[in-house]
């Protein structure tokens, strides 16, 4: 039988109940990882646990420092941490309220700072074992410092901050066996994207517009993104750190 690419590894994923996080949890489990899938939606987590015996689930609101600390104590050392949680606040600078701005930074950036602080000591200890490397994967976006998009003021600012945070982690811990990379997807067909399309004034046109900006002529599927998460969590990417990995269907050609 083929050895899974993540055999023996423990991978924790935030926002894993649906969308990219869920597909990533399933893909990591299929490659032999023990997966800890966390989210705020218990019923969807339950259905994820039912889909694979390698997936353990835990309710986790990444905005709660105490909940994050408790989970880190309970779970122990990780080989890979995928900080996937994030939200889109729609609008230009003049549309963006202080509440939108603050919520976006809280969920998209501070949660990664908080999660990584909680799990980093255990990961660094694990990386001391000869031949071991540990990996932090932070969910950014092509809408960030990579490329500007209309109506993505707070979102683009947070995802650019994620890239900066990721590069600082990579620089500070490269000699201790920790790798940190930022994943930058194009437009992915997920429940949150479907929500944005449905809430547009003209949903049919909104979907056409999202597709029109994709040179490949289609939205990304979650299964177009999950293989990059597997790669970054695996030892195949052992010489890759501090990078922004675009999976964008050619938008930034
Ligand atoms: P999604 O809406 O399909 O799933 C988001 C998940 O986040 C949900 O399961 C939700 O319960 C969970 N969540 C919300 N608040 C949370 C909290 N406080 N704590 C823990 N979990 C919470 O989203 P998606 O489209 O798969 O996006 C996932 C990530 O990918 C986000 O960071 C997003 O910015 C990023 N991203 C998405 C796209 C896209 O086009 N869909 C493109 C680039 C980047």
Coordinates of C-alpha atoms and ligand atoms in Angstrom, one line a residue:
X1 CA 0.0 0.0 0.0
X2 CA 1.2 3.5 -0.8
X3 CA 2.5 5.5 2.2
X4 CA 0.5 8.7 2.6
X5 CA 2.4 12.0 2.0
X6 CA 1.4 13.2 5.5
X7 CA 1.8 9.8 7.3
X8 CA 2.6 10.4 10.9
X9 CA 1.9 14.1 10.9
X10 CA -0.7 16.0 12.9
X11 CA -2.3 18.9 11.1
X12 CA -4.7 21.4 12.7
X13 CA -7.0 23.5 10.4
X14 CA -9.2 26.4 11.4
X15 CA -12.5 27.2 9.6
X16 CA -12.6 23.6 8.5
X17 CA -16.3 22.9 8.5
X18 CA -16.9 24.1 5.0
X19 CA -15.2 25.6 1.9
X20 CA -11.4 25.4 1.5
X21 CA -10.8 24.4 5.1
X22 CA -13.1 21.4 4.8
X23 CA -11.6 20.2 1.5
X24 CA -8.1 20.6 3.0
X25 CA -9.0 18.5 6.0
X26 CA -10.3 15.7 3.8
X27 CA -7.2 15.9 1.5
X28 CA -4.8 15.8 4.5
X29 CA -6.6 12.9 6.0
X30 CA -6.5 11.1 2.7
X31 CA -2.7 11.5 2.8
X32 CA -2.4 9.8 6.2
X33 CA -2.4 12.8 8.5
X34 CA -4.1 12.9 11.9
X35 CA -6.3 16.0 11.3
X36 CA -7.8 18.3 13.9
X37 CA -10.6 20.2 12.2
X38 CA -11.9 23.2 14.0
X39 CA -14.7 25.6 13.3
X40 CA -17.7 27.3 15.0
X41 CA -20.3 25.1 13.2
X42 CA -20.8 21.9 15.2
X43 CA -23.2 20.1 12.8
X44 CA -20.9 20.6 9.8
X45 CA -17.9 19.5 11.9
X46 CA -19.8 16.3 12.9
X47 CA -20.5 15.5 9.3
X48 CA -16.7 16.0 8.6
X49 CA -15.8 13.6 11.4
X50 CA -18.2 11.1 10.0
X51 CA -16.4 11.3 6.6
X52 CA -13.0 10.1 7.9
X53 CA -11.8 8.3 10.9
X54 CA -8.5 10.3 10.7
X55 CA -10.4 13.6 11.4
X56 CA -11.0 14.8 15.0
X57 CA -13.1 17.8 15.3
X58 CA -13.2 20.6 17.9
X59 CA -15.4 23.7 18.2
X60 CA -13.1 26.7 18.1
X61 CA -13.8 30.4 17.6
X62 CA -10.4 31.7 16.6
X63 CA -11.4 35.1 18.1
X64 CA -11.3 33.7 21.6
X65 CA -7.8 33.8 23.2
X66 CA -8.9 31.5 26.0
X67 CA -10.4 28.9 23.7
X68 CA -7.3 28.9 21.5
X69 CA -5.0 28.5 24.6
X70 CA -7.2 25.6 25.9
X71 CA -7.1 23.8 22.6
X72 CA -3.3 24.2 22.3
X73 CA -2.9 22.6 25.7
X74 CA -5.2 19.8 24.9
X75 CA -3.9 19.0 21.5
X76 CA -0.1 19.3 22.1
X77 CA 2.5 19.5 19.3
X78 CA 1.6 19.9 15.7
X79 CA 3.5 19.3 12.5
X80 CA 1.4 21.7 10.5
X81 CA -1.0 24.5 11.3
X82 CA -3.3 25.8 8.6
X83 CA -4.8 29.1 9.6
X84 CA -7.7 29.2 7.2
X85 CA -10.3 31.4 9.0
X86 CA -11.1 34.6 7.3
X87 CA -14.0 36.8 6.1
X88 CA -14.7 39.3 3.3
X89 CA -16.0 42.7 4.1
X90 CA -17.3 44.1 0.8
X91 CA -16.7 47.7 -0.1
X92 CA -14.3 50.5 -1.0
X93 CA -12.6 52.7 1.6
X94 CA -15.6 55.0 1.8
X95 CA -18.0 52.0 2.3
X96 CA -15.9 50.4 5.0
X97 CA -17.0 51.2 8.5
X98 CA -14.6 51.0 11.5
X99 CA -16.5 47.9 12.6
X100 CA -15.9 46.2 9.3
X101 CA -12.2 47.1 9.5
X102 CA -11.8 45.9 13.1
X103 CA -13.8 42.7 12.5
X104 CA -11.7 41.9 9.4
X105 CA -8.4 42.4 11.2
X106 CA -9.6 40.5 14.2
X107 CA -10.7 37.4 12.2
X108 CA -8.3 37.5 9.3
X109 CA -5.0 38.6 11.0
X110 CA -5.2 38.6 14.8
X111 CA -6.6 35.1 14.9
X112 CA -3.4 33.9 13.1
X113 CA -1.2 35.8 15.5
X114 CA -3.1 34.2 18.4
X115 CA -3.2 30.7 17.0
X116 CA 0.5 30.7 16.0
X117 CA 1.6 32.1 19.4
X118 CA -0.4 29.3 21.1
X119 CA 0.9 26.4 18.9
X120 CA 4.4 27.7 18.1
X121 CA 6.3 26.5 21.2
X122 CA 5.1 22.9 20.7
X123 CA 5.9 23.1 17.0
X124 CA 9.4 24.4 17.6
X125 CA 10.0 21.6 20.2
X126 CA 8.9 19.1 17.6
X127 CA 11.2 20.6 15.0
X128 CA 14.2 19.8 17.2
X129 CA 13.9 16.1 16.3
X130 CA 16.5 15.6 13.5
X131 CA 15.0 15.5 10.1
X132 CA 11.7 17.1 11.3
X133 CA 10.3 20.3 9.8
X134 CA 7.1 22.0 10.9
X135 CA 4.9 24.1 8.7
X136 CA 2.6 27.1 9.3
X137 CA 0.3 27.8 6.3
X138 CA -1.6 31.1 6.5
X139 CA -4.5 31.8 4.2
X140 CA -4.0 35.0 2.3
X141 CA -5.5 35.8 -1.1
X142 CA -4.4 37.1 -4.5
X143 CA -6.5 40.1 -3.3
X144 CA -3.7 41.5 -1.0
X145 CA -0.3 43.0 -1.7
X146 CA -0.3 40.7 -4.8
X147 CA -3.1 42.5 -6.6
X148 CA -5.7 45.2 -6.0
X149 CA -9.4 44.5 -6.5
X150 CA -12.4 46.8 -6.3
X151 CA -14.5 46.7 -3.1
X152 CA -11.9 44.8 -1.2
X153 CA -10.5 47.6 1.0
X154 CA -10.5 45.9 4.4
X155 CA -10.1 42.5 2.9
X156 CA -7.1 43.3 0.8
X157 CA -5.4 45.2 3.7
X158 CA -5.8 42.2 6.0
X159 CA -4.6 39.7 3.5
X160 CA -1.5 41.9 2.8
X161 CA -1.0 41.8 6.6
X162 CA -1.2 38.0 6.6
X163 CA 1.7 38.0 4.0
X164 CA 3.8 40.3 6.2
X165 CA 3.1 38.2 9.3
X166 CA 4.0 35.0 7.4
X167 CA 7.3 36.4 6.1
X168 CA 8.2 37.6 9.6
X169 CA 7.6 34.1 11.0
X170 CA 9.6 32.5 8.2
X171 CA 12.5 34.9 8.9
X172 CA 12.5 34.5 12.7
X173 CA 12.3 30.7 12.9
X174 CA 14.0 29.5 9.7
X175 CA 17.0 28.2 11.7
X176 CA 14.7 26.3 14.1
X177 CA 13.1 24.1 11.5
X178 CA 9.8 26.1 11.1
X179 CA 8.6 27.0 7.7
X180 CA 5.8 29.5 7.1
X181 CA 4.1 30.2 3.8
X182 CA 1.0 32.2 2.6
X183 CA -1.5 30.6 0.3
X184 CA -3.1 33.0 -2.2
X185 CA -6.1 31.5 -4.0
X186 CA -8.0 33.2 -6.8
X187 CA -11.8 33.1 -6.7
X188 CA -12.9 29.9 -5.2
X189 CA -16.5 28.4 -5.4
X190 CA -17.3 28.1 -1.7
X191 CA -20.3 28.8 0.5
X192 CA -19.0 32.3 1.3
X193 CA -18.5 33.1 -2.3
X194 CA -22.1 31.8 -3.0
X195 CA -23.3 34.2 -0.3
X196 CA -21.5 37.2 -1.8
X197 CA -23.1 36.3 -5.2
X198 CA -26.5 35.9 -3.7
X199 CA -26.4 39.2 -1.9
X200 CA -25.4 41.2 -5.0
X201 CA -28.0 43.5 -6.6
X202 CA -27.9 41.2 -9.7
X203 CA -26.6 37.8 -8.7
X204 CA -26.5 36.4 -12.2
X205 CA -24.3 39.3 -13.4
X206 CA -22.2 39.0 -10.2
X207 CA -21.4 35.4 -10.9
X208 CA -20.6 36.2 -14.6
X209 CA -18.3 39.0 -13.3
X210 CA -16.4 36.7 -10.9
X211 CA -15.9 34.2 -13.8
X212 CA -14.9 36.9 -16.3
X213 CA -11.9 37.9 -14.2
X214 CA -10.6 34.3 -14.3
X215 CA -8.5 33.7 -17.5
X216 CA -9.3 30.0 -17.3
X217 CA -12.9 30.8 -17.7
X218 CA -14.1 29.2 -14.4
X219 CA -14.0 29.6 -10.7
X220 CA -11.5 27.6 -8.7
X221 CA -13.0 24.5 -7.0
X222 CA -11.9 23.8 -3.4
X223 CA -10.2 20.7 -4.7
X224 CA -8.0 23.0 -6.8
X225 CA -6.7 24.6 -3.6
X226 CA -6.4 21.7 -1.2
X227 CA -3.5 20.0 -3.0
X228 CA -1.3 23.1 -2.2
X229 CA -2.2 22.7 1.5
X230 CA -1.1 19.1 1.4
X231 CA 2.1 20.0 -0.4
X232 CA 2.9 22.8 2.1
X233 CA 2.1 20.6 5.1
X234 CA 4.3 17.8 3.7
X235 CA 8.1 17.3 3.7
X236 CA 7.9 17.7 -0.1
X237 CA 8.0 21.5 0.5
X238 CA 10.9 21.2 3.0
X239 CA 12.9 23.9 1.1
X240 CA 10.0 26.3 0.7
X241 CA 9.5 29.1 3.2
X242 CA 8.5 32.7 3.4
X243 CA 6.6 32.4 0.0
X244 CA 3.3 33.5 -1.3
X245 CA 1.9 30.6 -3.3
X246 CA -0.6 31.6 -5.8
X247 CA -3.3 29.2 -7.1
X248 CA -5.3 31.7 -9.1
X249 CA -6.2 30.2 -12.5
X250 CA -3.9 32.7 -14.2
X251 CA -5.3 36.0 -12.9
X252 CA -1.8 37.3 -12.2
X253 CA -0.2 36.1 -15.4
Ligands
LIG1 P1 -16.4 29.6 3.8 O1 -17.4 30.6 4.1 O2 -16.8 28.6 2.7 O3 -16.0 28.9 5.1 C1 -15.6 29.7 6.2 C2 -15.6 28.9 7.5 O4 -15.1 29.8 8.5 C3 -17.0 28.5 7.9 O5 -17.0 27.1 8.1 C4 -17.2 29.3 9.2 O6 -18.0 28.6 10.1 C5 -15.8 29.5 9.7 N1 -15.7 30.6 10.6 C6 -16.3 31.8 10.5 N2 -16.0 32.6 11.6 C7 -15.1 31.8 12.4 C8 -14.5 32.0 13.6 N3 -14.6 33.1 14.3 N4 -13.7 31.0 14.1 C9 -13.6 29.8 13.4 N5 -14.2 29.6 12.3 C10 -14.9 30.6 11.7 O7 -15.0 30.3 3.3 P2 -13.9 30.0 2.2 O8 -14.4 30.8 1.0 O9 -13.6 28.6 2.1 O10 -12.7 30.9 2.8 C11 -11.8 30.3 3.7 C12 -10.5 31.2 3.7 O11 -10.1 31.3 2.3 C13 -10.8 32.6 4.1 O12 -9.7 33.1 4.9 C14 -10.9 33.4 2.8 O13 -10.5 34.8 3.0 C15 -9.9 32.7 2.0 N6 -10.0 32.9 0.6 C16 -11.2 32.5 -0.1 C17 -11.3 32.8 -1.4 C18 -12.6 32.5 -2.1 O14 -12.8 32.9 -3.3 N7 -13.5 31.7 -1.6 C19 -10.3 33.3 -2.1 C20 -9.1 33.6 -1.5 C21 -9.0 33.4 -0.1

